[in-house]
PDB file with SEQRES, HELIX, SHEET and CRYST1 records, atoms N, CA, C and O in Angstrom:
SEQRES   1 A   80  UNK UNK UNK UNK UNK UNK UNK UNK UNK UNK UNK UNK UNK          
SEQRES   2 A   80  UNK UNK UNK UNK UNK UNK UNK UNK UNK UNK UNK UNK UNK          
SEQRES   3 A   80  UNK UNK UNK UNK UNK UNK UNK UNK UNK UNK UNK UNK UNK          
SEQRES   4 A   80  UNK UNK UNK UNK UNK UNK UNK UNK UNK UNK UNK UNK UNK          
SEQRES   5 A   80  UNK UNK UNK UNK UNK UNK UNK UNK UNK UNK UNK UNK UNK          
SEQRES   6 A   80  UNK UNK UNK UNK UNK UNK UNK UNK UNK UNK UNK UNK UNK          
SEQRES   7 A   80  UNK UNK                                                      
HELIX    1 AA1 UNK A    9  UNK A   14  1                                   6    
HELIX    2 AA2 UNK A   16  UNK A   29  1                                  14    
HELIX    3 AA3 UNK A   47  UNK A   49  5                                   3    
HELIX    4 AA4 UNK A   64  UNK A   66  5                                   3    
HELIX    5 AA5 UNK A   68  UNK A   70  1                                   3    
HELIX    6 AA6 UNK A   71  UNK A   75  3                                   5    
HELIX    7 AA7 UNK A   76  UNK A   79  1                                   4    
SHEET    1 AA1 4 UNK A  37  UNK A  39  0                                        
SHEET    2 AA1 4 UNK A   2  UNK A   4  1                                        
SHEET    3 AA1 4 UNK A  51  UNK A  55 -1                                        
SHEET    4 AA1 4 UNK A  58  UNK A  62 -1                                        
CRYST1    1.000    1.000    1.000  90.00  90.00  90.00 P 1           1          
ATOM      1  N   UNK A   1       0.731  -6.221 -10.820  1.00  0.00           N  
ATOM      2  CA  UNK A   1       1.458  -5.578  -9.758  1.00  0.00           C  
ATOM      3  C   UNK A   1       0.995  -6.172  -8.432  1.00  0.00           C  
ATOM      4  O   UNK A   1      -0.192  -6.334  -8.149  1.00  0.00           O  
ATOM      5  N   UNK A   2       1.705  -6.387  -7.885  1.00  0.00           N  
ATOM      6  CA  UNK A   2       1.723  -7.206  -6.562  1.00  0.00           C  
ATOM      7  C   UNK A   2       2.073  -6.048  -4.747  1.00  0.00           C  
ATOM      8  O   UNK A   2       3.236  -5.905  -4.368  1.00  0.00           O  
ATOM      9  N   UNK A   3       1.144  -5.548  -4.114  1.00  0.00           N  
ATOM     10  CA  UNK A   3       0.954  -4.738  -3.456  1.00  0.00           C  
ATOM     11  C   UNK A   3       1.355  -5.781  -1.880  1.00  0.00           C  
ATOM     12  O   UNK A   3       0.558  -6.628  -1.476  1.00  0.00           O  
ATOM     13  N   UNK A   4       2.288  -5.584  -1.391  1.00  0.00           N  
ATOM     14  CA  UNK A   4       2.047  -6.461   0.049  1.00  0.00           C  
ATOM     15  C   UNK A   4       2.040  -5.070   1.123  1.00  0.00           C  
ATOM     16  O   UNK A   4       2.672  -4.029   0.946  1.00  0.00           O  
ATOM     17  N   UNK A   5       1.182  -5.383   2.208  1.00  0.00           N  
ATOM     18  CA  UNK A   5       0.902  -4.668   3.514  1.00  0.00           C  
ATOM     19  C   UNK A   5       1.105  -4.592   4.833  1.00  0.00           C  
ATOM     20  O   UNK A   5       0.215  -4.171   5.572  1.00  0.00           O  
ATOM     21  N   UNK A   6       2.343  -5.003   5.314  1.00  0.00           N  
ATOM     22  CA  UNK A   6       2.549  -5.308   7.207  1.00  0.00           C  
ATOM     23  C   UNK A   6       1.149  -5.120   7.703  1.00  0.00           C  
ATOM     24  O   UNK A   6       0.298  -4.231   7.666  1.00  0.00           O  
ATOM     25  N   UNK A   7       1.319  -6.837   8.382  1.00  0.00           N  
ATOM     26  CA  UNK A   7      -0.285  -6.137   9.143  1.00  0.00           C  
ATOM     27  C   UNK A   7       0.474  -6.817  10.575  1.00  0.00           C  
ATOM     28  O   UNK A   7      -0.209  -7.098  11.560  1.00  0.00           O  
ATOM     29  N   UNK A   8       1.976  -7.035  10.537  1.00  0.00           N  
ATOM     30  CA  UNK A   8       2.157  -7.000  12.029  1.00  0.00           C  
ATOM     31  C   UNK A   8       2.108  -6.338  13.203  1.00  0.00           C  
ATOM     32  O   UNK A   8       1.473  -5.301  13.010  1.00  0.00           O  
ATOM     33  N   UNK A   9       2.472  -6.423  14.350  1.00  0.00           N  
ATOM     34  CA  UNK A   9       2.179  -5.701  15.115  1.00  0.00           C  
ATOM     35  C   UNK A   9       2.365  -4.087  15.537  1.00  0.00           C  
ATOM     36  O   UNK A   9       1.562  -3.357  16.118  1.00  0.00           O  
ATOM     37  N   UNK A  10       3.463  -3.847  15.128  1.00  0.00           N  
ATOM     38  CA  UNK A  10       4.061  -2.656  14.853  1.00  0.00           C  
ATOM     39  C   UNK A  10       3.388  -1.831  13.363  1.00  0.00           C  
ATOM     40  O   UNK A  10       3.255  -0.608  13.337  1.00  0.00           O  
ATOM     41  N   UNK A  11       3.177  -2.333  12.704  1.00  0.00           N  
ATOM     42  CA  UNK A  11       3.025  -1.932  11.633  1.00  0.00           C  
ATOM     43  C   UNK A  11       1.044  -1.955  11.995  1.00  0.00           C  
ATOM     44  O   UNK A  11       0.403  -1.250  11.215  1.00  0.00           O  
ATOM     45  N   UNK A  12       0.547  -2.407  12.648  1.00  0.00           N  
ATOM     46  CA  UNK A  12      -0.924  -2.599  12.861  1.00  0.00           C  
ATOM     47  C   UNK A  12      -1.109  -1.137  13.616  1.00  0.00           C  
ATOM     48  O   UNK A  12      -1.828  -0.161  13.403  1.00  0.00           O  
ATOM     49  N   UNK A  13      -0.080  -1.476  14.630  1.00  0.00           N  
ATOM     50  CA  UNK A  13      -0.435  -0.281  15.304  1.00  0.00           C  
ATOM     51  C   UNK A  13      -0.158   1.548  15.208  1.00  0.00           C  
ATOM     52  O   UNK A  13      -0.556   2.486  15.899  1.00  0.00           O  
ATOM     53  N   UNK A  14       0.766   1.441  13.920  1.00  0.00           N  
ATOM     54  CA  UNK A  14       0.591   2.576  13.200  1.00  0.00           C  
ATOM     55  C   UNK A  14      -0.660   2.843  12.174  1.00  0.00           C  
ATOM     56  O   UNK A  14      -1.299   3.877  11.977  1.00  0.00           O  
ATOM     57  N   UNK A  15      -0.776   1.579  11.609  1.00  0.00           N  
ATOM     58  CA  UNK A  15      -2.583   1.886  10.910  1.00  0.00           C  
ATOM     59  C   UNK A  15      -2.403   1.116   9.793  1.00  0.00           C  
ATOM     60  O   UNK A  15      -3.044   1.519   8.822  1.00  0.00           O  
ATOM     61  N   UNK A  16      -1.760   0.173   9.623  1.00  0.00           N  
ATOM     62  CA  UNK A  16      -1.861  -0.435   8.254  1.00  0.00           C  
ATOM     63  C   UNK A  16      -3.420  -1.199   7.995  1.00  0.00           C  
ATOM     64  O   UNK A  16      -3.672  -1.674   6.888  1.00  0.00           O  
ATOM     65  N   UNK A  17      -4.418  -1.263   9.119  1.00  0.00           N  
ATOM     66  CA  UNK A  17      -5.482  -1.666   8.387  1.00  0.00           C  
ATOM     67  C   UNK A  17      -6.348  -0.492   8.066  1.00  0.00           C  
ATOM     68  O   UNK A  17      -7.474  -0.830   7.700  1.00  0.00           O  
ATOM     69  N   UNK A  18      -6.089   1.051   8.110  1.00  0.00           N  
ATOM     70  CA  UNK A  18      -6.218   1.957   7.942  1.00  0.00           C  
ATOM     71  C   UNK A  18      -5.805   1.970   6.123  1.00  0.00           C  
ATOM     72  O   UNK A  18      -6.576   2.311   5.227  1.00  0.00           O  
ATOM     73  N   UNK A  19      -4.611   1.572   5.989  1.00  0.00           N  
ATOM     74  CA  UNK A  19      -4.021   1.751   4.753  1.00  0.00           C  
ATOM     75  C   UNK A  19      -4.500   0.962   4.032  1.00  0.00           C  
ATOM     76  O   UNK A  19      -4.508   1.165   2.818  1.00  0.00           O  
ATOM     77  N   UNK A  20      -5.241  -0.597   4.798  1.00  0.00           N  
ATOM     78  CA  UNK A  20      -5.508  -1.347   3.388  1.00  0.00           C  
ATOM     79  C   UNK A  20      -6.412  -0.942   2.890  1.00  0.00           C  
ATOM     80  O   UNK A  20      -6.455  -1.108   1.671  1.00  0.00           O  
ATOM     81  N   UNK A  21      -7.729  -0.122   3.642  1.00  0.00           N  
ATOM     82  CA  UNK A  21      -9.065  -0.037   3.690  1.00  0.00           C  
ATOM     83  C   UNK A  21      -8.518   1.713   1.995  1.00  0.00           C  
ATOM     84  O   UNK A  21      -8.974   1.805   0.855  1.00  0.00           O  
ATOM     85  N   UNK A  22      -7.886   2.279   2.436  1.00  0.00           N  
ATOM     86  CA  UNK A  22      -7.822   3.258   1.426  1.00  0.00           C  
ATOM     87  C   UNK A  22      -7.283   2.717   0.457  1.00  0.00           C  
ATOM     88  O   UNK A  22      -8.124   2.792  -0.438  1.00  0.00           O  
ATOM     89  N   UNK A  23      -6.351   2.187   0.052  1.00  0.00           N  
ATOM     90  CA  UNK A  23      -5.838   1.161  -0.730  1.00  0.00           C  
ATOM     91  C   UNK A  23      -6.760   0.421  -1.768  1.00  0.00           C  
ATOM     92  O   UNK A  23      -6.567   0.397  -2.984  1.00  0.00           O  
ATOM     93  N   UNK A  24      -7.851  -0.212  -1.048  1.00  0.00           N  
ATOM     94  CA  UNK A  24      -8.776  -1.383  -1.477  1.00  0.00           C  
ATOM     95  C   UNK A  24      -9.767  -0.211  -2.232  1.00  0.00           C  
ATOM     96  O   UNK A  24     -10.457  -0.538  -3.198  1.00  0.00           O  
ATOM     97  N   UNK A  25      -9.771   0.888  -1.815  1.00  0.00           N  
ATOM     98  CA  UNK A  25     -11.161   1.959  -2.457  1.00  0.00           C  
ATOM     99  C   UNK A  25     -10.315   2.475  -3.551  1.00  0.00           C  
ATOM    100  O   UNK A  25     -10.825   2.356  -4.665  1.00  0.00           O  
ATOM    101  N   UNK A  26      -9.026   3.074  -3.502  1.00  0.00           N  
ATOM    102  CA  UNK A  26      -8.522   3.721  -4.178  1.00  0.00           C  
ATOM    103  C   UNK A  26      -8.252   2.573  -5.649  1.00  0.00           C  
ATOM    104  O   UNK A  26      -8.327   3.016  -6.795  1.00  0.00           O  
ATOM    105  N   UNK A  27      -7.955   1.159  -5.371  1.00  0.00           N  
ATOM    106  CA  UNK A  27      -7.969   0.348  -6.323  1.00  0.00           C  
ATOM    107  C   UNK A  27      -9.210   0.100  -7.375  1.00  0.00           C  
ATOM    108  O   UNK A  27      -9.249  -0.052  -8.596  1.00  0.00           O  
ATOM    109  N   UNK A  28     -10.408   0.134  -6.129  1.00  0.00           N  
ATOM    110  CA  UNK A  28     -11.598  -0.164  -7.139  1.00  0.00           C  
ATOM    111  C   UNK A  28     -11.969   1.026  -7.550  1.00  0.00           C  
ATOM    112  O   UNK A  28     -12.795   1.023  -8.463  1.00  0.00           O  
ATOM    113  N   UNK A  29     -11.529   2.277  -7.066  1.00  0.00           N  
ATOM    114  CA  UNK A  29     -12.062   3.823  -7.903  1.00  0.00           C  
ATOM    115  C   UNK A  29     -11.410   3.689  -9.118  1.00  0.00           C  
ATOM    116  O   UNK A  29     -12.047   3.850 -10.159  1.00  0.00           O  
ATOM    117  N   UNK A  30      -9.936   3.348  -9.137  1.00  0.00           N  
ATOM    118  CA  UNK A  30      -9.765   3.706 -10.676  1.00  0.00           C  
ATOM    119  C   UNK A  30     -10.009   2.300 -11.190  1.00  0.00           C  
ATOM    120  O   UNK A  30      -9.538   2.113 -12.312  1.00  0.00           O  
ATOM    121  N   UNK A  31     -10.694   1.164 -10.587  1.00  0.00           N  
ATOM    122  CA  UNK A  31     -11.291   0.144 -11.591  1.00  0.00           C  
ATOM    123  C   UNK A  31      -9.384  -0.666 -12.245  1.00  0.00           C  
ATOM    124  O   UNK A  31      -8.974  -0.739 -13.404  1.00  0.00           O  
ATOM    125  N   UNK A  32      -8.804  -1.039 -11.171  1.00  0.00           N  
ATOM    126  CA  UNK A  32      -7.709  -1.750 -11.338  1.00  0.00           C  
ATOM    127  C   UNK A  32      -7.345  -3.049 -10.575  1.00  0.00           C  
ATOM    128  O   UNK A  32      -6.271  -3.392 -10.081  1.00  0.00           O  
ATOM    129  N   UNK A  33      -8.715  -3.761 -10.629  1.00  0.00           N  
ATOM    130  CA  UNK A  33      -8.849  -5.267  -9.833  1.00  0.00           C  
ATOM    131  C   UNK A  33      -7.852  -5.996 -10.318  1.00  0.00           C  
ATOM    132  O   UNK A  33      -6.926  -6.545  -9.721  1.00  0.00           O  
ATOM    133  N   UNK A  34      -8.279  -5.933 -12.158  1.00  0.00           N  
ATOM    134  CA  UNK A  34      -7.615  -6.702 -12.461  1.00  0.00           C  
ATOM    135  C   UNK A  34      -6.153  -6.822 -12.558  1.00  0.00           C  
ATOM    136  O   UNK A  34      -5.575  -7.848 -12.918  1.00  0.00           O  
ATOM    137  N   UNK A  35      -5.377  -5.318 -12.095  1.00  0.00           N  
ATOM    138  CA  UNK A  35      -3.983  -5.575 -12.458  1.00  0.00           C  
ATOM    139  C   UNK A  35      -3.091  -5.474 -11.461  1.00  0.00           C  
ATOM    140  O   UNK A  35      -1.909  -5.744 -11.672  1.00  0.00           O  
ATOM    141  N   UNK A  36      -3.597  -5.012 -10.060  1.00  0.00           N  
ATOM    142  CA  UNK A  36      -3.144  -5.053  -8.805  1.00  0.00           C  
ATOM    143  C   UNK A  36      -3.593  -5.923  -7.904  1.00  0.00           C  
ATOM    144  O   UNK A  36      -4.777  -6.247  -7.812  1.00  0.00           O  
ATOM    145  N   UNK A  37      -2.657  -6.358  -7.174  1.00  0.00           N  
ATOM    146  CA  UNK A  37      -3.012  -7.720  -6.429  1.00  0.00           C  
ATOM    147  C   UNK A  37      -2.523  -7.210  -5.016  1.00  0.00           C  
ATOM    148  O   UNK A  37      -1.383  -6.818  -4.767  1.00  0.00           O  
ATOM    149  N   UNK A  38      -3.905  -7.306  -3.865  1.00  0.00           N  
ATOM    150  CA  UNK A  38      -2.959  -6.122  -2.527  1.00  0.00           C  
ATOM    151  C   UNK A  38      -3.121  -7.975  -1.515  1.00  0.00           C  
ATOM    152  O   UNK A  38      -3.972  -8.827  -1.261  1.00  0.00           O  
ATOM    153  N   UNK A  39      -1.824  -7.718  -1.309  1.00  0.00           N  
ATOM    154  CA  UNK A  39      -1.340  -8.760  -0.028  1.00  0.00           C  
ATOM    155  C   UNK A  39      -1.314  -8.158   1.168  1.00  0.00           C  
ATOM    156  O   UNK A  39      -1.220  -6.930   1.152  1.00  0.00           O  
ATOM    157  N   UNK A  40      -1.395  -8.900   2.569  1.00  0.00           N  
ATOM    158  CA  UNK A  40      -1.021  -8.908   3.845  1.00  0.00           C  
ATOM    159  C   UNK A  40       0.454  -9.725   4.214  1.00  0.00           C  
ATOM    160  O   UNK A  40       1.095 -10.650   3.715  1.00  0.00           O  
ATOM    161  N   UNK A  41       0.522  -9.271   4.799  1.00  0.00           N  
ATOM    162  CA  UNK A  41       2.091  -9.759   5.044  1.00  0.00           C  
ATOM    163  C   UNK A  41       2.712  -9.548   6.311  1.00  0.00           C  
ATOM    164  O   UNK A  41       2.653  -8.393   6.731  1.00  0.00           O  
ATOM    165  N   UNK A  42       3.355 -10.482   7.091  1.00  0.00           N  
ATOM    166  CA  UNK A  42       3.514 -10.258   8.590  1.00  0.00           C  
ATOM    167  C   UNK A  42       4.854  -9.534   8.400  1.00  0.00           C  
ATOM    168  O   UNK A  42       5.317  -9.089   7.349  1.00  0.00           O  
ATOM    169  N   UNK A  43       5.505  -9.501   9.922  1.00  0.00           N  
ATOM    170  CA  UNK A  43       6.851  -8.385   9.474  1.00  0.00           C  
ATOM    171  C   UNK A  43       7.790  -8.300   9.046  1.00  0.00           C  
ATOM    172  O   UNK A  43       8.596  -9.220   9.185  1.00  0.00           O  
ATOM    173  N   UNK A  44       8.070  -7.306   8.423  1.00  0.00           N  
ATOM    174  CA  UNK A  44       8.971  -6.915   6.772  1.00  0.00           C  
ATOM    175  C   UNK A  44      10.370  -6.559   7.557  1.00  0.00           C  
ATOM    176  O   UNK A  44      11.432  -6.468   6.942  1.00  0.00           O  
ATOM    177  N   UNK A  45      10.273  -6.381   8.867  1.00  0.00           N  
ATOM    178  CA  UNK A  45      11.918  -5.992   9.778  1.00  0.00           C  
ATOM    179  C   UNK A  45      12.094  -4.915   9.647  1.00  0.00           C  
ATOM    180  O   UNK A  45      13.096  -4.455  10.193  1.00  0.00           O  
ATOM    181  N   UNK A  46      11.188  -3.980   8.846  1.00  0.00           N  
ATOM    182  CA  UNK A  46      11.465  -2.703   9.454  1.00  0.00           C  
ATOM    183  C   UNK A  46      10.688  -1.644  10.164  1.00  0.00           C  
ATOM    184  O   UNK A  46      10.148  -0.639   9.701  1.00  0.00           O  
ATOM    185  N   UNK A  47      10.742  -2.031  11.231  1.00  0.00           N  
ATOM    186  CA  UNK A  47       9.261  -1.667  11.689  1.00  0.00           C  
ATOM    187  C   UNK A  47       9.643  -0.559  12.027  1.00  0.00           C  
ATOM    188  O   UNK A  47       8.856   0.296  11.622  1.00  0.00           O  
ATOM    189  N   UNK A  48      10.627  -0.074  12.678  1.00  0.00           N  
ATOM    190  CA  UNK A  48      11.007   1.629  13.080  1.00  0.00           C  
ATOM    191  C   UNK A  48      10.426   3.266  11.838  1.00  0.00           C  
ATOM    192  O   UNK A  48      10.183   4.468  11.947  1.00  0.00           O  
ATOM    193  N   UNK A  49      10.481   1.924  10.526  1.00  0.00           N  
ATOM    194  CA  UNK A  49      10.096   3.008   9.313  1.00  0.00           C  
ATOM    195  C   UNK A  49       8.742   3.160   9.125  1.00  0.00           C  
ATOM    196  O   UNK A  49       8.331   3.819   8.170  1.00  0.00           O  
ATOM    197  N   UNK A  50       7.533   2.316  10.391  1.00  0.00           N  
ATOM    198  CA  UNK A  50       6.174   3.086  10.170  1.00  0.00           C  
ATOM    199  C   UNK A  50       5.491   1.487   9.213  1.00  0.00           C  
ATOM    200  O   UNK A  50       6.119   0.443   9.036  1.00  0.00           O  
ATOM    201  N   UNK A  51       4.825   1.634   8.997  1.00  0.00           N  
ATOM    202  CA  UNK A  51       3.579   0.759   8.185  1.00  0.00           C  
ATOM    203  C   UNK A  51       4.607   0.582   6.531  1.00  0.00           C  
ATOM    204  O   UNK A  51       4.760   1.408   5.630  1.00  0.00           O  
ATOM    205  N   UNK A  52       5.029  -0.518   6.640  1.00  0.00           N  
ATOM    206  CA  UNK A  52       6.198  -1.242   5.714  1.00  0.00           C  
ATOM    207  C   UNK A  52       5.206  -1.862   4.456  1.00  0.00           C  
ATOM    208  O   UNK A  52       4.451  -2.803   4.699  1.00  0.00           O  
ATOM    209  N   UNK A  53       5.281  -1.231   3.054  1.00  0.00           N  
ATOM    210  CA  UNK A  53       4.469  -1.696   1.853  1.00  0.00           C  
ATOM    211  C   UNK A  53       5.298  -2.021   1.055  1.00  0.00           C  
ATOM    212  O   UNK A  53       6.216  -1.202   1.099  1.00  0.00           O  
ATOM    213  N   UNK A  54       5.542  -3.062   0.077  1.00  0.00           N  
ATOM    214  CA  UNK A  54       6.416  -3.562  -0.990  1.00  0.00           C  
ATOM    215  C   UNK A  54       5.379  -3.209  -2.251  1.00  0.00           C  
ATOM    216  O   UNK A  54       4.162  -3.277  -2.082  1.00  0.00           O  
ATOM    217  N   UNK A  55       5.885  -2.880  -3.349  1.00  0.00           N  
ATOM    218  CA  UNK A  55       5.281  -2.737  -4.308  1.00  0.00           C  
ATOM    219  C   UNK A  55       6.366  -3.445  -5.490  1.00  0.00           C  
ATOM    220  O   UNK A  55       7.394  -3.051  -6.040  1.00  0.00           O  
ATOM    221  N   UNK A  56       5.507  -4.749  -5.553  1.00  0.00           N  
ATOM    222  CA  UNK A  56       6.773  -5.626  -7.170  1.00  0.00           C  
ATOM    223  C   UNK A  56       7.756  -5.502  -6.353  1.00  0.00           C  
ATOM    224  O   UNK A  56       8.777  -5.061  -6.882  1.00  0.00           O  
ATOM    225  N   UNK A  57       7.874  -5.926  -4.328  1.00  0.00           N  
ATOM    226  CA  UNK A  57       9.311  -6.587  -3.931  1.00  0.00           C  
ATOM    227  C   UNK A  57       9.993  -4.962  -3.472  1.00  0.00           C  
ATOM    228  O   UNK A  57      10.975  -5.024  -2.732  1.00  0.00           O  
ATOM    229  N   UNK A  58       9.598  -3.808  -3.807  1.00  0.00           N  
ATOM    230  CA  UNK A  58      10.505  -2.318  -3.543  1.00  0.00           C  
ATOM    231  C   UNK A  58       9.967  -1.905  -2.526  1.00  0.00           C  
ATOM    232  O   UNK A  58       8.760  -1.786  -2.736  1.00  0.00           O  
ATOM    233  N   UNK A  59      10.263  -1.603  -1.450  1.00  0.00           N  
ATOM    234  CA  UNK A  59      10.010  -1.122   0.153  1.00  0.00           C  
ATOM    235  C   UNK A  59       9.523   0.109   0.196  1.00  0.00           C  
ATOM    236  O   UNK A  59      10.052   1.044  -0.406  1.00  0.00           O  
ATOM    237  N   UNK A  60       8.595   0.203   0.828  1.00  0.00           N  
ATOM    238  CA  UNK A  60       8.392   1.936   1.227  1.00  0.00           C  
ATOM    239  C   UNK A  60       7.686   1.685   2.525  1.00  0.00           C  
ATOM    240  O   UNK A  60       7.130   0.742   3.089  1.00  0.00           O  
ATOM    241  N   UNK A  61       8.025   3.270   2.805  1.00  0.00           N  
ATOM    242  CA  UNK A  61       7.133   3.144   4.463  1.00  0.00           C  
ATOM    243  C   UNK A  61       5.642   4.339   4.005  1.00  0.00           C  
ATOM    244  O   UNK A  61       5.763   5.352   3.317  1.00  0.00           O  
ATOM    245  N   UNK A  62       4.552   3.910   4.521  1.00  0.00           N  
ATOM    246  CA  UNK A  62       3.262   4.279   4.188  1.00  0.00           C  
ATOM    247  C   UNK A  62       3.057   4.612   5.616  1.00  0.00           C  
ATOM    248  O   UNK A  62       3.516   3.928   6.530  1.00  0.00           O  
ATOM    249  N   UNK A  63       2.236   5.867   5.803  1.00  0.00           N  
ATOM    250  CA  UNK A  63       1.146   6.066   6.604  1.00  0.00           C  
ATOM    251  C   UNK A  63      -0.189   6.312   6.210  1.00  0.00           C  
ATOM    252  O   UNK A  63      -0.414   6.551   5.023  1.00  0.00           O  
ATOM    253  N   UNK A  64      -1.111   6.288   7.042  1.00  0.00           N  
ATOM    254  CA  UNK A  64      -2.565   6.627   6.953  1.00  0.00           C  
ATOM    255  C   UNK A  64      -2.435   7.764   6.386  1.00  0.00           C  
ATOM    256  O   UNK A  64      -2.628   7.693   5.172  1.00  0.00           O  
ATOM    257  N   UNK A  65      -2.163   8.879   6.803  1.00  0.00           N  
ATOM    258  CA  UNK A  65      -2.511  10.183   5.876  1.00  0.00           C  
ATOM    259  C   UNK A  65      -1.243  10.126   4.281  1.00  0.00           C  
ATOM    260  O   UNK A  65      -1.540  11.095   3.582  1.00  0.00           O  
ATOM    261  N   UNK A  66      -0.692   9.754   3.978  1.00  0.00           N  
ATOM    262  CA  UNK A  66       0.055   9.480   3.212  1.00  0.00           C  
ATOM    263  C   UNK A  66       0.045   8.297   2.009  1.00  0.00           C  
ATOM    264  O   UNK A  66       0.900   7.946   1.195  1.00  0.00           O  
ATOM    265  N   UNK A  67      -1.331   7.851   2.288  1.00  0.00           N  
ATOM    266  CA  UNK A  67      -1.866   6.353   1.458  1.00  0.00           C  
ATOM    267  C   UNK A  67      -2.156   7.347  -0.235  1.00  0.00           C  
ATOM    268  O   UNK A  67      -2.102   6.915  -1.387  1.00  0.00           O  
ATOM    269  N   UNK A  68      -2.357   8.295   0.104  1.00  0.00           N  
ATOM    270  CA  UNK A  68      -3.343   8.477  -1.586  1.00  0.00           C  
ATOM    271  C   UNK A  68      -1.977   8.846  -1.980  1.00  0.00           C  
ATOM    272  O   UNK A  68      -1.814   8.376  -3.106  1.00  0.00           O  
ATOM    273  N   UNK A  69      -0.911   9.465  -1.595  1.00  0.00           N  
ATOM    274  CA  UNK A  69      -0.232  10.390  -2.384  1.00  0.00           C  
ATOM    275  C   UNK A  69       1.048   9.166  -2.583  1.00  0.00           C  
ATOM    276  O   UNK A  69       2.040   9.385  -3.278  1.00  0.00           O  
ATOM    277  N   UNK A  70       0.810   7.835  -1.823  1.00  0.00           N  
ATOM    278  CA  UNK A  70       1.994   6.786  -2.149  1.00  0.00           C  
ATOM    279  C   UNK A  70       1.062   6.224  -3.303  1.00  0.00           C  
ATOM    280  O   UNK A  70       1.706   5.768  -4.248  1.00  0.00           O  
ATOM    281  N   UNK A  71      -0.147   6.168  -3.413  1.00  0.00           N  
ATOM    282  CA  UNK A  71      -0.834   5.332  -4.565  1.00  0.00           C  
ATOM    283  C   UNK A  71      -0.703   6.210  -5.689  1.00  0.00           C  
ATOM    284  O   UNK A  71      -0.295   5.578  -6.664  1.00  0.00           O  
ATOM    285  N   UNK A  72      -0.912   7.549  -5.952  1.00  0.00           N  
ATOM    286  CA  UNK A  72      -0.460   8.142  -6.952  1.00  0.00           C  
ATOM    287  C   UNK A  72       0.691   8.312  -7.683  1.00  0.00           C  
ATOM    288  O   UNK A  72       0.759   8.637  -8.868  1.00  0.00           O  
ATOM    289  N   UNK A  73       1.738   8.039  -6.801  1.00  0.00           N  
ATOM    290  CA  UNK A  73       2.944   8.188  -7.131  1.00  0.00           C  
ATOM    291  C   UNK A  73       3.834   7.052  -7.244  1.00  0.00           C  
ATOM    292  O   UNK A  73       4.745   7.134  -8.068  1.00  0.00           O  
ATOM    293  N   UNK A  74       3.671   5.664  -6.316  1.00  0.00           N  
ATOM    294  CA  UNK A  74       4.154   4.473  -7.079  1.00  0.00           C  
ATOM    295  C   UNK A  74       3.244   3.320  -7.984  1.00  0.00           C  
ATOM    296  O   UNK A  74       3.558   2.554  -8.895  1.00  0.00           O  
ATOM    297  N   UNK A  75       1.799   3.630  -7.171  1.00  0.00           N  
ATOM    298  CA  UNK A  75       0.915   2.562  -8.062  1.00  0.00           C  
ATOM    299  C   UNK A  75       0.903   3.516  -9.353  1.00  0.00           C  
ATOM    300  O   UNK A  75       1.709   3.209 -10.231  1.00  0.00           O  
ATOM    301  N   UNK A  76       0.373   4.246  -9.499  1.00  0.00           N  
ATOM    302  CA  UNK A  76      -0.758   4.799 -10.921  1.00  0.00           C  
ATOM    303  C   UNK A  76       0.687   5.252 -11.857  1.00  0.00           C  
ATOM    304  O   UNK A  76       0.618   5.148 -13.081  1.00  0.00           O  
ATOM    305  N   UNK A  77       1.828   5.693 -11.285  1.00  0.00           N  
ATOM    306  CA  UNK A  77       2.843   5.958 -12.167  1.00  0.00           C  
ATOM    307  C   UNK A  77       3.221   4.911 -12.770  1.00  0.00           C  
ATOM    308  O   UNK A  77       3.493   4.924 -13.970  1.00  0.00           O  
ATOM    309  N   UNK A  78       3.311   3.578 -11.836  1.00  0.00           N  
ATOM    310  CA  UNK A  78       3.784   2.080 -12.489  1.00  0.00           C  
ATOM    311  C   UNK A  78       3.110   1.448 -13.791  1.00  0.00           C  
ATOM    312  O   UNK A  78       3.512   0.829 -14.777  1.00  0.00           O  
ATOM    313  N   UNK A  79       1.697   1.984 -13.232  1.00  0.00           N  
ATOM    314  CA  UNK A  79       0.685   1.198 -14.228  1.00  0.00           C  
ATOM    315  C   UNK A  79       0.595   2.240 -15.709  1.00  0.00           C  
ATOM    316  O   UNK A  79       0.126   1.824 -16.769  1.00  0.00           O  
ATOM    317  N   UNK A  80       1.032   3.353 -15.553  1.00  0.00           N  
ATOM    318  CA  UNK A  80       1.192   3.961 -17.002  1.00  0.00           C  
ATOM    319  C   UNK A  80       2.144   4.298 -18.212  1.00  0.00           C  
ATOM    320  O   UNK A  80       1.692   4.838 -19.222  1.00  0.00           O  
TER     321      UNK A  80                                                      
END                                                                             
C-alpha cells in the first residue's frame, strides 16, 4: 500500500508534517513497515480540502486531529 502526503504549502500549513509524524508511529505500532509505503508529495490541487492524502491513488482530505481515525478506517481496513 502506497500512502502519499501533501507537504505543499497549503497543505504544510494545515499540518501535514503533523500527519506524517502520527502516520510514521501509527505504522510502526502496528509493525506494518513492511506493507505500507508513506510518500511526500507536492500539490495534489486540492488544497481548499485541507492536508490532501492518496491511499493506492484514492484522495482524502486528513487533518491533524483526524490522522488516527483516517488510519483506522482506510489503512487497517485495507490491510485486512
Amino acid at each position: 500500500m502506497i500512502i502519499s502526503i501533501c507537504v505543499g504549502s497549503s497543505c504544510h500549513l494545515k499540518g501535514s508534517r503533523e500527519i506524517i509524524t502520527k502516520l510514521e508511529s501509527l505504522i510502526q505500532e502496528h509493525q506494518l513497515k513492511d506493507k505500507v509505503e508513506l510518500n511526500g508529495s507536492f500539490c495534489m490541487g486540492n488544497c481548499v480540502k485541507g492536508v490532501c492524502v492518496t491511499v493506492d491513488n484514492t484522495l482524502f482530505s486528513v487533518r491533524p486531529d483526524t490522522t488516527e481515525e483516517f488510519f483506522e478506517n482506510e489503512v487497517l481496513r485495507r490491510l485486512t
